Short mmCIF file of C-alpha atoms in Angstrom, two decimals:
data_model
loop_
_atom_site.label_atom_id
_atom_site.label_comp_id
_atom_site.label_asym_id
_atom_site.label_seq_id
_atom_site.Cartn_x
_atom_site.Cartn_y
_atom_site.Cartn_z
CA MET A 23 -1.68 -18.75 2.32
CA THR A 24 -4.31 -18.16 -0.29
CA ASP A 25 -4.16 -16.29 -3.59
CA ASP A 26 -7.67 -14.88 -3.23
CA ILE A 27 -8.00 -11.14 -3.66
CA ARG A 28 -9.84 -9.40 -0.83
CA ARG A 29 -10.52 -5.91 0.44
CA ALA A 30 -7.80 -4.72 2.80
CA THR A 31 -8.66 -4.26 6.46
CA ALA A 32 -7.23 -1.82 8.99
CA ALA A 33 -4.83 -4.56 10.09
CA ASP A 34 -3.36 -4.58 6.56
CA VAL A 35 -2.48 -0.88 6.51
CA PRO A 36 1.13 -1.27 7.77
CA ALA A 37 1.82 -3.86 5.07
CA VAL A 38 0.14 -1.72 2.39
CA LYS A 39 2.31 1.23 3.42
CA ALA A 40 5.46 -0.91 3.48
CA VAL A 41 4.82 -2.29 -0.02
CA THR A 42 4.01 1.18 -1.38
CA ASP A 43 7.13 2.69 0.18
CA ALA A 44 9.34 -0.12 -1.12
CA ALA A 45 7.91 0.20 -4.62
CA TYR A 46 8.31 3.97 -4.89
CA HIS A 47 11.42 4.66 -2.76
CA PRO A 48 13.84 4.19 -5.69
CA TYR A 49 12.20 7.15 -7.47
CA ILE A 50 12.80 9.72 -4.70
CA GLU A 51 16.31 10.54 -5.87
CA ARG A 52 15.30 10.55 -9.52
CA ILE A 53 12.39 13.00 -9.15
CA GLY A 54 13.70 14.92 -6.15
CA SER A 55 10.74 14.33 -3.85
CA GLN A 56 8.49 11.60 -2.50
CA PRO A 57 6.15 10.18 -5.13
CA VAL A 58 2.50 10.92 -4.40
CA PRO A 59 1.56 7.29 -3.61
CA MET A 60 3.99 7.37 -0.67
CA GLU A 61 2.03 10.26 0.81
CA ALA A 62 -1.37 8.60 0.39
CA ASP A 63 -3.68 8.27 3.36
CA HIS A 64 -3.65 4.49 3.43
CA ASP A 65 -5.95 4.35 6.46
CA ALA A 66 -8.62 6.36 4.66
CA ASN A 67 -8.21 4.44 1.40
CA VAL A 68 -8.58 1.11 3.19
CA ALA A 69 -11.58 2.34 5.18
CA ALA A 70 -13.21 3.52 1.93
CA GLY A 71 -12.75 0.08 0.37
CA ARG A 72 -10.32 1.28 -2.31
CA VAL A 73 -7.47 -1.10 -1.43
CA PHE A 74 -7.29 -4.78 -2.30
CA VAL A 75 -4.71 -7.30 -1.17
CA THR A 76 -3.94 -10.94 -1.59
CA GLY A 77 -2.99 -13.46 1.03
CA ASP A 78 -4.32 -14.44 4.39
CA PRO A 79 -5.77 -11.68 6.57
CA VAL A 80 -3.39 -10.19 9.10
CA VAL A 81 -4.29 -11.39 12.56
#
């Protein structure tokens, strides 16, 4: 595994969604709805080059 930061690829989208959901899930009860980042279009954000990840590319 490497610590280099890279642009996410389509193969990374499930992991990006999983990390986002895990990070924001605890706030659902507190605010009474899903936080906006959980509803993000991760596919579109990755395709537009707006998402960066670290670690080896998903194969």
